[in-house]
Coordinates of N, CA and C in Angstrom, one line a residue:
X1 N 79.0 100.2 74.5 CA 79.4 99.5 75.7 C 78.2 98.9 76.3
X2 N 77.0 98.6 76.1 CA 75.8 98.3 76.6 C 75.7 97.2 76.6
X3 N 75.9 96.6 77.2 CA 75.4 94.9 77.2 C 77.4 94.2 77.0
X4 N 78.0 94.9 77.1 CA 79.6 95.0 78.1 C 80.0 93.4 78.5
X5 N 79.5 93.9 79.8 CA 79.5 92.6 80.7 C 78.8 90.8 80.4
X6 N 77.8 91.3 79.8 CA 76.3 90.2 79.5 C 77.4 89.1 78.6
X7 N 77.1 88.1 79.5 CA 77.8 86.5 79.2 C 79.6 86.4 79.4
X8 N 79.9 87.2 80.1 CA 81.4 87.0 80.9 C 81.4 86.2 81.9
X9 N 82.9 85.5 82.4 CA 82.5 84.6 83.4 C 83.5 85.2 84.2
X10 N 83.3 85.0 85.9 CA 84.4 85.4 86.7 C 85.5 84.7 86.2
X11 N 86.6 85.4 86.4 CA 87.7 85.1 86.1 C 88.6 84.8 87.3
X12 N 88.6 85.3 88.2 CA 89.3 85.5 89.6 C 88.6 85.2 90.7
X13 N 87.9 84.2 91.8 CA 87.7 84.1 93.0 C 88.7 83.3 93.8
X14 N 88.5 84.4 94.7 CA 89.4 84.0 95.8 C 89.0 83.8 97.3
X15 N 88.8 83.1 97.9 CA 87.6 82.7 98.9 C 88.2 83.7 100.1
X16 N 87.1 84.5 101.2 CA 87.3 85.3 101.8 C 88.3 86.7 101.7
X17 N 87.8 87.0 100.2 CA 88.5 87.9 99.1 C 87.7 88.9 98.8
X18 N 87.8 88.0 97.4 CA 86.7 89.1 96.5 C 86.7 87.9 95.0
X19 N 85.7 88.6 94.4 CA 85.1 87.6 93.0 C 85.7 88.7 91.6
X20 N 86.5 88.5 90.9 CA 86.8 89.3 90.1 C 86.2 89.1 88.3
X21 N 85.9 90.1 88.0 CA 84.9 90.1 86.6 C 85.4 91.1 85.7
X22 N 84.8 91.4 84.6 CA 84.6 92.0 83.6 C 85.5 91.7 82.6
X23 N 86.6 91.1 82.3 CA 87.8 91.2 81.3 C 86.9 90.4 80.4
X24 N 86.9 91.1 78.9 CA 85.6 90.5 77.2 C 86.8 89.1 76.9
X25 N 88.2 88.7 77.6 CA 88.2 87.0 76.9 C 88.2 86.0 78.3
X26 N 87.2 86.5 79.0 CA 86.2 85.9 79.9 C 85.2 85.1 79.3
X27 N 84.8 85.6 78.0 CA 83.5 85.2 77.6 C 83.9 83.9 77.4
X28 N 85.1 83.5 77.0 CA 85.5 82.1 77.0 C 86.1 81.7 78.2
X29 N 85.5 80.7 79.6 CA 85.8 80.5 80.7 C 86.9 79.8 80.8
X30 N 87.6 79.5 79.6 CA 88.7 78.8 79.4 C 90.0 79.5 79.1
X31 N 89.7 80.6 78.3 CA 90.8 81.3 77.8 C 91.7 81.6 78.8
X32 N 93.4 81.4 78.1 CA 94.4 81.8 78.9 C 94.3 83.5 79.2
X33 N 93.8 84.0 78.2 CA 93.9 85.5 78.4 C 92.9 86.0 79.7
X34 N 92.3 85.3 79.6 CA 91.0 85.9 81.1 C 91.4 86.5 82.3
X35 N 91.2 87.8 82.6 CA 92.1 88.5 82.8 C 92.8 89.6 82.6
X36 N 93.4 89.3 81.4 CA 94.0 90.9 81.2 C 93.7 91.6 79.9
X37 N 92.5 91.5 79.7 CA 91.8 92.0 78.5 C 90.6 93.6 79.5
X38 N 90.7 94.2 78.3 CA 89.6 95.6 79.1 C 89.0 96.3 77.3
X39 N 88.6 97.3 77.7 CA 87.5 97.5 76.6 C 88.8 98.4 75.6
X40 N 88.3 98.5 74.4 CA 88.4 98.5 73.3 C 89.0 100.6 73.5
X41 N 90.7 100.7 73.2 CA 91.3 102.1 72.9 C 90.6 103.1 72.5
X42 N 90.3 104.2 73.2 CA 89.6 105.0 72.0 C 88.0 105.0 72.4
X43 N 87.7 104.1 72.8 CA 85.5 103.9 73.2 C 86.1 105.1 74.5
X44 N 84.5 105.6 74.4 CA 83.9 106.5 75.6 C 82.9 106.2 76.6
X45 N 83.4 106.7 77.3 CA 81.9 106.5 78.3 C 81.6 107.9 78.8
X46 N 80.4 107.8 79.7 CA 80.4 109.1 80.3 C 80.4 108.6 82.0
X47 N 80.3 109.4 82.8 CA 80.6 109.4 84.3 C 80.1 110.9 84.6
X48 N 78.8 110.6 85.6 CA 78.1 111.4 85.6 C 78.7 112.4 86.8
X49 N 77.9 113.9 86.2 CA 78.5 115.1 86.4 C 80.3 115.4 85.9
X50 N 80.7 114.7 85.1 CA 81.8 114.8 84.2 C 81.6 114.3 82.9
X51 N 80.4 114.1 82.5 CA 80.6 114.0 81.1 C 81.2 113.1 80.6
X52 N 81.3 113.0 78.8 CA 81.9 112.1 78.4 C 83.3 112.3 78.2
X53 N 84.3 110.7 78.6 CA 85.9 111.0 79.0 C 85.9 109.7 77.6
X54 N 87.1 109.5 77.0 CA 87.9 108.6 76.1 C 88.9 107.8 77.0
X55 N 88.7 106.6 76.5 CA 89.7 105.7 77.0 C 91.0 106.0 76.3
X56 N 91.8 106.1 77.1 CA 93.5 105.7 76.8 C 93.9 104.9 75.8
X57 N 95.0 105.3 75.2 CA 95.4 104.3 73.6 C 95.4 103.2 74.5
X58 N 95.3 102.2 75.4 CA 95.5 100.8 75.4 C 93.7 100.4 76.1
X59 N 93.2 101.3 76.1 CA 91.7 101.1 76.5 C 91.8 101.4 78.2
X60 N 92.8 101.7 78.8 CA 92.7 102.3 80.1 C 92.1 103.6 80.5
X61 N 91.5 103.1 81.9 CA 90.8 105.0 82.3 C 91.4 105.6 83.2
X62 N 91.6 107.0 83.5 CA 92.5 107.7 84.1 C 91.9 107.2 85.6
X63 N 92.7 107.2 86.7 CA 92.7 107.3 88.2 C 91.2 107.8 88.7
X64 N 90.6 107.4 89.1 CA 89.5 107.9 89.3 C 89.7 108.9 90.8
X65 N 90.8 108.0 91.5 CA 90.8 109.0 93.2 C 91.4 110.1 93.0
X66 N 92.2 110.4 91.3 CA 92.6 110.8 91.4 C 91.9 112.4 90.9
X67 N 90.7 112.3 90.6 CA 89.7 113.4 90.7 C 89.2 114.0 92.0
X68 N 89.4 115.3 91.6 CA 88.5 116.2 93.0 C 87.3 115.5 93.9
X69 N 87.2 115.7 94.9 CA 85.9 115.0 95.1 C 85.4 113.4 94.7
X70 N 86.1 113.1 95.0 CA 86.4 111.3 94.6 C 85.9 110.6 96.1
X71 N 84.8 110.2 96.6 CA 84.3 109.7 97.5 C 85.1 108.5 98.0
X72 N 85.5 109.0 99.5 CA 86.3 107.9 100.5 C 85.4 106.8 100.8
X73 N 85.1 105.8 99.8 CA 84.6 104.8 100.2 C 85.4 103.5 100.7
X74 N 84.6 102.8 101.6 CA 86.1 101.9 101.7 C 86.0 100.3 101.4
X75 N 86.6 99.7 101.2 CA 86.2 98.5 100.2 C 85.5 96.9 101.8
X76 N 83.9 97.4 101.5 CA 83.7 96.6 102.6 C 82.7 95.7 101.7
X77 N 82.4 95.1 102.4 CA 81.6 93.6 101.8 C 80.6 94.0 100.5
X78 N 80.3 93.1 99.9 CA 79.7 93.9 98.9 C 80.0 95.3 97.8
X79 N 80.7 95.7 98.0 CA 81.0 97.0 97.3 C 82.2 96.5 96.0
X80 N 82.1 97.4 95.0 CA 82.4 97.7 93.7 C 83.9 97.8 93.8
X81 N 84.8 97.7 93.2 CA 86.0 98.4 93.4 C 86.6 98.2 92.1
X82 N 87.1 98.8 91.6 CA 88.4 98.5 90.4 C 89.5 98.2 90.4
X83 N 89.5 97.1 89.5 CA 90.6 96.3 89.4 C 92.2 97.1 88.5
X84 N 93.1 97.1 88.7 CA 94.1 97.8 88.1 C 95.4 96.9 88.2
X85 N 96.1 97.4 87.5 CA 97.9 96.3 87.9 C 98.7 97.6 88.8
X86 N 98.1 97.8 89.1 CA 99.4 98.8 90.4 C 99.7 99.8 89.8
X87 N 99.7 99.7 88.1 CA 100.5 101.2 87.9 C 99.1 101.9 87.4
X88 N 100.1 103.4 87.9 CA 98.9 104.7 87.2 C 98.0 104.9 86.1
X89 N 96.5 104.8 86.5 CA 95.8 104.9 85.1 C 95.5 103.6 84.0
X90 N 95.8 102.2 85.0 CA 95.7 101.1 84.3 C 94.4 100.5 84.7
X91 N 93.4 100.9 84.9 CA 91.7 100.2 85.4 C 91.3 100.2 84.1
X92 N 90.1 99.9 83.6 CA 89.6 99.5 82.2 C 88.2 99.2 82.9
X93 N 87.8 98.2 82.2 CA 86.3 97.3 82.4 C 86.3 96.2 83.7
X94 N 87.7 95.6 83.9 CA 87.5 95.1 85.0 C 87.4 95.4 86.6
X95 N 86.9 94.7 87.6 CA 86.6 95.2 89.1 C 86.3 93.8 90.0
X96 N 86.0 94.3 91.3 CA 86.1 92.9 91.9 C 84.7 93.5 93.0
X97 N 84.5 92.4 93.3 CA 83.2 92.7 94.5 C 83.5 92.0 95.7
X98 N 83.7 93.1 96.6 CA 84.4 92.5 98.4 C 83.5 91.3 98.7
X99 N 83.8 90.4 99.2 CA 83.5 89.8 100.2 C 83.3 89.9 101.9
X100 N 84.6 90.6 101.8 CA 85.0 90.7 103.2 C 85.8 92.4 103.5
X101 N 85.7 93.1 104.3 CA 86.7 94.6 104.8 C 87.9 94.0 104.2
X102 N 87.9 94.7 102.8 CA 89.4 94.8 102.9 C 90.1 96.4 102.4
X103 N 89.9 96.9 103.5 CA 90.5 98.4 103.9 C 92.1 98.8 103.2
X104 N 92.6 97.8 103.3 CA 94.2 97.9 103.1 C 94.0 98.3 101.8
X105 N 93.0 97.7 100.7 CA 92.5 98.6 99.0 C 92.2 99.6 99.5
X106 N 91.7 100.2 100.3 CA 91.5 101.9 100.2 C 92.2 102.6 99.7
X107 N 92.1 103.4 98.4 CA 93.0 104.2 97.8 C 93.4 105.6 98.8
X108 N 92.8 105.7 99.8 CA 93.7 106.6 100.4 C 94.4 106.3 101.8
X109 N 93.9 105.1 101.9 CA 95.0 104.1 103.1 C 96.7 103.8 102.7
X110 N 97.0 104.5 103.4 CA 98.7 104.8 103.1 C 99.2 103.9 103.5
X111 N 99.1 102.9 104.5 CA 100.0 101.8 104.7 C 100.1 100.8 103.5
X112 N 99.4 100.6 102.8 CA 99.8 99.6 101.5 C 99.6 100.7 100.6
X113 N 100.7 100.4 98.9 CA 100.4 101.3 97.7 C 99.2 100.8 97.1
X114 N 98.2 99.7 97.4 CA 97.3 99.1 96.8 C 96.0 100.6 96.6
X115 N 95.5 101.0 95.4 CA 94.6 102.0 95.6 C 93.7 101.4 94.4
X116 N 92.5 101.2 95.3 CA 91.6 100.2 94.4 C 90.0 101.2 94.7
X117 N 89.9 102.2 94.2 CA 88.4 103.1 94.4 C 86.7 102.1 94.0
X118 N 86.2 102.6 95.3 CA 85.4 101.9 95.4 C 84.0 102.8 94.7
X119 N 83.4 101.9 93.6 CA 82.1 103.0 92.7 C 81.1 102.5 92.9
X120 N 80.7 101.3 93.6 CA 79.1 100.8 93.9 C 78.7 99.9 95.0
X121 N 77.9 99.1 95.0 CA 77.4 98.2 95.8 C 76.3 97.8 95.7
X122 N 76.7 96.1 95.4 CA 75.2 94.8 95.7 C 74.2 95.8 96.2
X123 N 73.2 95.6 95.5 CA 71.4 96.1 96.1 C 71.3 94.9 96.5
X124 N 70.5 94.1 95.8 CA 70.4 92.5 96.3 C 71.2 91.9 95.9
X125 N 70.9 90.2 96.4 CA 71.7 89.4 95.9 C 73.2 88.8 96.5
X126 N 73.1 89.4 97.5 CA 74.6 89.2 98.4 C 74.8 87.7 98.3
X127 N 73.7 86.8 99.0 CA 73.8 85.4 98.9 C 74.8 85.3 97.7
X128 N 74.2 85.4 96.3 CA 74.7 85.0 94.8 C 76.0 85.3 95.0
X129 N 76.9 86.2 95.6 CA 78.2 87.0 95.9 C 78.7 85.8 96.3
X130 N 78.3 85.3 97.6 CA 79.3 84.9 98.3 C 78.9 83.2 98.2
X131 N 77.9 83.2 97.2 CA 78.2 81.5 96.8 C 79.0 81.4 95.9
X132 N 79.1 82.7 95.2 CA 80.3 82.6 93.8 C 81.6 82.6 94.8
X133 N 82.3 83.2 95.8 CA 83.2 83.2 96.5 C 83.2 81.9 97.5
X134 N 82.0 80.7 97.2 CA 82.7 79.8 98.0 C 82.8 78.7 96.6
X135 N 83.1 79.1 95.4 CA 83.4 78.0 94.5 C 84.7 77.4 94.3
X136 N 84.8 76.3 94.2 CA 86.0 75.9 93.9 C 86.6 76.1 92.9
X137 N 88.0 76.0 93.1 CA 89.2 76.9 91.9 C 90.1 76.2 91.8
X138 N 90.8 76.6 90.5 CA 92.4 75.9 90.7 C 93.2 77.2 91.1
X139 N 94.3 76.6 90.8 CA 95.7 77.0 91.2 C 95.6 78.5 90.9
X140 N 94.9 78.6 90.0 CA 95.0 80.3 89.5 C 93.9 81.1 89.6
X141 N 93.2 80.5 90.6 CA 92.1 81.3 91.2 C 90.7 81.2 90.4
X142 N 90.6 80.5 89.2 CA 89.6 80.1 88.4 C 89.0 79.5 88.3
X143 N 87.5 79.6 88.7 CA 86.3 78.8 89.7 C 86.2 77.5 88.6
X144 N 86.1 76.4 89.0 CA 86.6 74.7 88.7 C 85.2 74.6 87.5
X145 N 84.3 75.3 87.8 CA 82.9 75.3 87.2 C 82.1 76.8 86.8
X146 N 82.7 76.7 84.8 CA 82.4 78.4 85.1 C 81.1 78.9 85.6
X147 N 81.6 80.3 85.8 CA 80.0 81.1 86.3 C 80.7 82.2 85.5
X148 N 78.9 82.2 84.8 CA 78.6 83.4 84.0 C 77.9 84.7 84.3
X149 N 78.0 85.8 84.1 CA 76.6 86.7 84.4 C 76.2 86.6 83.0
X150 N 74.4 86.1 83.3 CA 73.7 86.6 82.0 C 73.9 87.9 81.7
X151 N 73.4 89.1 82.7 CA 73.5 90.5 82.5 C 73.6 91.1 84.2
X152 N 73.3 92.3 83.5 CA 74.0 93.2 84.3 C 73.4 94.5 84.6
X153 N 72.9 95.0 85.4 CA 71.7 95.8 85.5 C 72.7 96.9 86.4
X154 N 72.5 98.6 85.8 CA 73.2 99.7 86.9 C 72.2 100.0 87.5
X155 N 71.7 101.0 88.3 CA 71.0 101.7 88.9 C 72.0 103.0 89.5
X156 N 71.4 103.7 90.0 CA 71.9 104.9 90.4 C 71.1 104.6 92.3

């Protein structure tokens, strides 16, 4: 999985939203599939202090809030979150990066079923965030001029 992300293009901005990434037929800023593609059935990862978990026969990973001790983070500017289709256990490789409080993703905010767990946050670079969130798009939310990440750097 190392080098994952390295030359994907956003797939999803939505202005005063959030900027959506990771899906591998991104890599072509054209493809109709961009989007709903995630990592490969069967690959592992690890997730520290739990060890290494297996992706799901369709490449999906289990609920994350739905583990013990699952930090109430809440999805404010800048911060990490994962992306899912509403049903149980369907997050993979893709996620979105706030722009703006959007609380109502709180996976434990009961007024909407939306539960979108929040795992990181921009160190630097917020500028780069929110110039990609003011790009123009069409109809389907896909910035008019792709944007790529060369790479992709974690930290702890």
């Amino acid at each position: 999985m190392q080098g994952f992300y390295n030359g994907l293009h956003f797939h999803r901005v939505i202005a005063n939203f959030m900027n959506q990434f990771g899906c591998p037929y991104a890599r072509d800023p054209k493809s109709n599939r961009a989007g709903t593609g995630g990592p490969e059935p069967g690959s592992k990862y690890t997730v520290p202090g739990r060890g290494e978990i297996t992706r799901l026969g369709d490449g999906s990973i289990p609920d994350e809030f739905r583990e013990p001790g699952c930090p109430k983070l809440s999805n404010e500017p800048g911060t990490f979150s994962m992306a899912n289709t509403g049903q149980p256990n369907s997050g993979g490789s893709q996620f979105f990066i706030n722009t703006v409080h959007n609380s109502f993703l709180d996976f434990f905010d009961k007024s909407t079923p939306s539960q979108h767990p929040v795992f990181g946050k921009v160190a630097s670079g917020m500028d780069v965030v929110m110039a990609i969130n003011s790009a123009r798009c069409d109809g389907n939310d896909r910035p008019l001029q792709p944007i790529m990440c060369e790479s992709v750097t974690i930290s702890d």
